[in-house]
């Protein structure tokens, strides 16, 4: 496997994203981060540690990929949030935006819960794969159309624990 992004590169970029997110929200107002399981768990863990604003967090789980490197195009809600979003400053925290179908679905269902603001942070983006035009305010790295693993991202549930991001062999 070829390393695409080292742990140091990822950590540095996440600190920048954390500052950007804080700068975009009114001082002293709470920021509610919604992590998308499972891929977004490591990004979420490092992002919250890079922030000094008042932060709360929750997790949601969706499923779109079934043991394959290809998307089925179908998004299913697997685990809902524990608390409501009304009047809150919400930021979705996701590992990667690929076709955009997952985030479009998530933004639609979360927007319907009347947050005060709704923004999205993705560590990675593969713009060449986009099928729907989805708005993502914070993007860590724009990458080519390669299947990547590590730092939360999996292939058949493997490699999520890597501290770096690698291109899967054969892709
Ligand atoms: P989308 O709905 O096509 O944008 O896909 C989003 C989801 O597909 C992400 O949350 C990932 O779980 C998964 N995914 C997309 N590209 C990759 C990849 O290169 N490696 C691992 N998972 C990926
Ligand atoms: Mg994901």
XYZ file of C-alpha atoms and ligand atoms in Angstrom:
195
model
C 0.000 0.000 0.000
C 1.263 3.446 -0.919
C 1.052 6.207 1.660
C -0.977 9.088 0.266
C -1.135 11.286 3.366
C 1.097 10.907 6.396
C -0.114 11.224 9.948
C 1.731 14.560 10.272
C 0.104 15.976 7.147
C -3.316 14.931 8.400
C -2.801 16.372 11.887
C -1.542 19.694 10.554
C -4.496 20.075 8.198
C -7.001 19.151 10.903
C -5.672 21.899 13.172
C -6.288 24.369 10.328
C -9.802 23.037 9.793
C -10.543 23.309 13.519
C -9.510 26.973 13.501
C -11.576 27.676 10.384
C -14.649 26.084 11.921
C -14.230 28.091 15.123
C -13.701 31.322 13.183
C -16.966 30.781 11.266
C -19.078 30.435 14.410
C -20.050 33.213 16.816
C -17.717 33.312 19.817
C -19.170 31.708 22.957
C -21.845 29.832 21.041
C -21.736 26.060 21.248
C -20.762 24.041 18.178
C -22.446 20.653 17.882
C -20.402 18.175 15.843
C -22.185 15.238 14.241
C -19.736 12.479 13.365
C -20.641 10.001 10.656
C -19.817 6.437 11.715
C -17.808 4.550 11.223
C -15.411 6.270 8.824
C -15.523 9.661 10.525
C -14.584 8.505 14.027
C -10.854 9.279 13.893
C -11.294 12.623 12.139
C -13.858 13.545 14.783
C -11.508 12.548 17.622
C -8.649 14.692 16.322
C -10.853 17.585 15.200
C -12.458 18.068 18.632
C -9.045 17.962 20.301
C -7.838 20.737 17.998
C -10.731 23.022 18.989
C -10.975 25.256 22.022
C -14.549 26.503 21.496
C -17.421 25.016 23.463
C -18.156 21.767 21.641
C -20.694 18.994 22.024
C -20.821 15.911 19.883
C -23.021 13.118 18.682
C -22.791 10.325 16.145
C -24.974 9.080 13.333
C -24.419 5.973 11.250
C -25.338 5.436 7.635
C -24.534 2.631 5.300
C -23.849 2.948 1.598
C -20.973 0.629 0.796
C -21.388 -3.131 1.260
C -17.977 -4.790 1.383
C -17.102 -3.301 -1.935
C -15.136 -0.426 -3.356
C -18.171 0.616 -5.347
C -21.131 2.529 -3.994
C -24.571 0.998 -4.266
C -25.971 4.519 -4.492
C -28.346 3.646 -1.688
C -28.101 5.284 1.718
C -29.629 3.789 4.832
C -29.847 5.299 8.329
C -28.336 2.734 10.687
C -28.064 4.750 13.917
C -29.795 8.045 14.624
C -28.599 10.914 16.829
C -29.224 10.900 20.579
C -30.381 14.525 20.760
C -32.266 17.067 18.648
C -30.685 19.814 16.557
C -33.178 22.659 16.840
C -31.465 26.038 17.182
C -27.973 24.562 17.322
C -24.869 25.247 15.261
C -24.314 21.864 13.641
C -21.271 20.629 11.744
C -21.366 17.231 10.036
C -17.994 15.472 10.334
C -17.447 12.902 7.576
C -14.427 11.004 6.306
C -14.814 11.483 2.549
C -17.172 12.911 -0.039
C -17.192 10.710 -3.113
C -20.390 10.621 -5.202
C -21.964 13.011 -2.690
C -25.031 10.817 -2.209
C -24.361 10.091 1.476
C -23.853 13.721 2.411
C -26.824 14.905 0.394
C -28.990 12.438 2.279
C -27.512 13.456 5.650
C -27.799 17.176 5.013
C -31.435 16.735 3.973
C -32.489 14.794 7.063
C -30.505 16.998 9.472
C -31.695 20.261 7.919
C -35.262 19.088 8.482
C -34.508 19.159 12.244
C -34.153 22.966 12.180
C -30.549 23.599 13.236
C -29.574 27.287 13.478
C -26.724 26.612 11.052
C -25.657 23.459 9.248
C -22.179 23.060 7.811
C -20.134 20.070 6.664
C -16.508 19.085 7.200
C -14.920 16.274 5.163
C -11.348 15.166 5.543
C -11.171 14.042 1.901
C -12.939 14.864 -1.347
C -12.872 13.068 -4.688
C -14.503 15.678 -6.941
C -14.136 13.608 -10.128
C -16.603 11.059 -8.702
C -19.345 13.507 -7.790
C -22.889 12.571 -8.927
C -24.714 15.278 -7.028
C -23.604 18.805 -6.312
C -23.272 18.840 -2.536
C -22.032 21.762 -0.460
C -19.036 21.036 1.794
C -17.666 24.082 3.647
C -14.511 22.413 4.997
C -12.397 20.005 2.946
C -9.120 18.643 4.276
C -7.603 17.278 1.078
C -8.806 16.947 -2.505
C -7.649 13.627 -3.957
C -7.787 11.758 -7.252
C -10.152 8.894 -7.971
C -8.282 6.200 -6.025
C -9.696 3.933 -3.333
C -8.084 4.951 -0.065
C -7.973 3.359 3.367
C -6.778 4.250 6.833
C -7.525 6.991 9.327
C -11.101 5.703 9.733
C -11.600 4.633 6.120
C -11.975 0.921 5.450
C -11.939 -1.739 2.816
C -14.267 -4.541 4.002
C -13.932 -3.175 7.571
C -10.143 -3.385 7.521
C -7.449 -0.692 7.855
C -9.572 1.818 9.816
C -6.892 1.930 12.526
C -4.044 3.234 10.338
C -2.798 6.671 11.444
C -2.108 7.581 7.792
C -4.093 7.329 4.563
C -2.965 4.848 1.918
C -4.042 3.874 -1.587
C -5.287 0.313 -1.644
C -3.186 -2.044 -3.782
C -4.486 -2.499 -7.264
C -6.275 0.847 -7.309
P -20.603 8.846 -1.324
O -22.006 8.699 -0.845
O -20.373 8.196 -2.645
O -20.118 10.289 -1.304
O -19.682 7.989 -0.396
C -19.389 8.330 0.852
C -18.946 7.121 1.625
O -18.344 6.112 0.819
C -17.888 7.549 2.590
O -18.449 7.945 3.804
C -17.036 6.310 2.716
O -17.527 5.518 3.769
C -17.196 5.579 1.423
N -16.041 5.798 0.533
C -15.971 6.548 -0.563
N -14.760 6.533 -1.120
C -14.012 5.747 -0.319
C -12.623 5.344 -0.355
O -11.815 5.711 -1.220
N -12.228 4.532 0.659
C -13.050 4.113 1.657
N -14.359 4.473 1.720
C -14.825 5.286 0.740
Mg -18.356 7.173 5.661
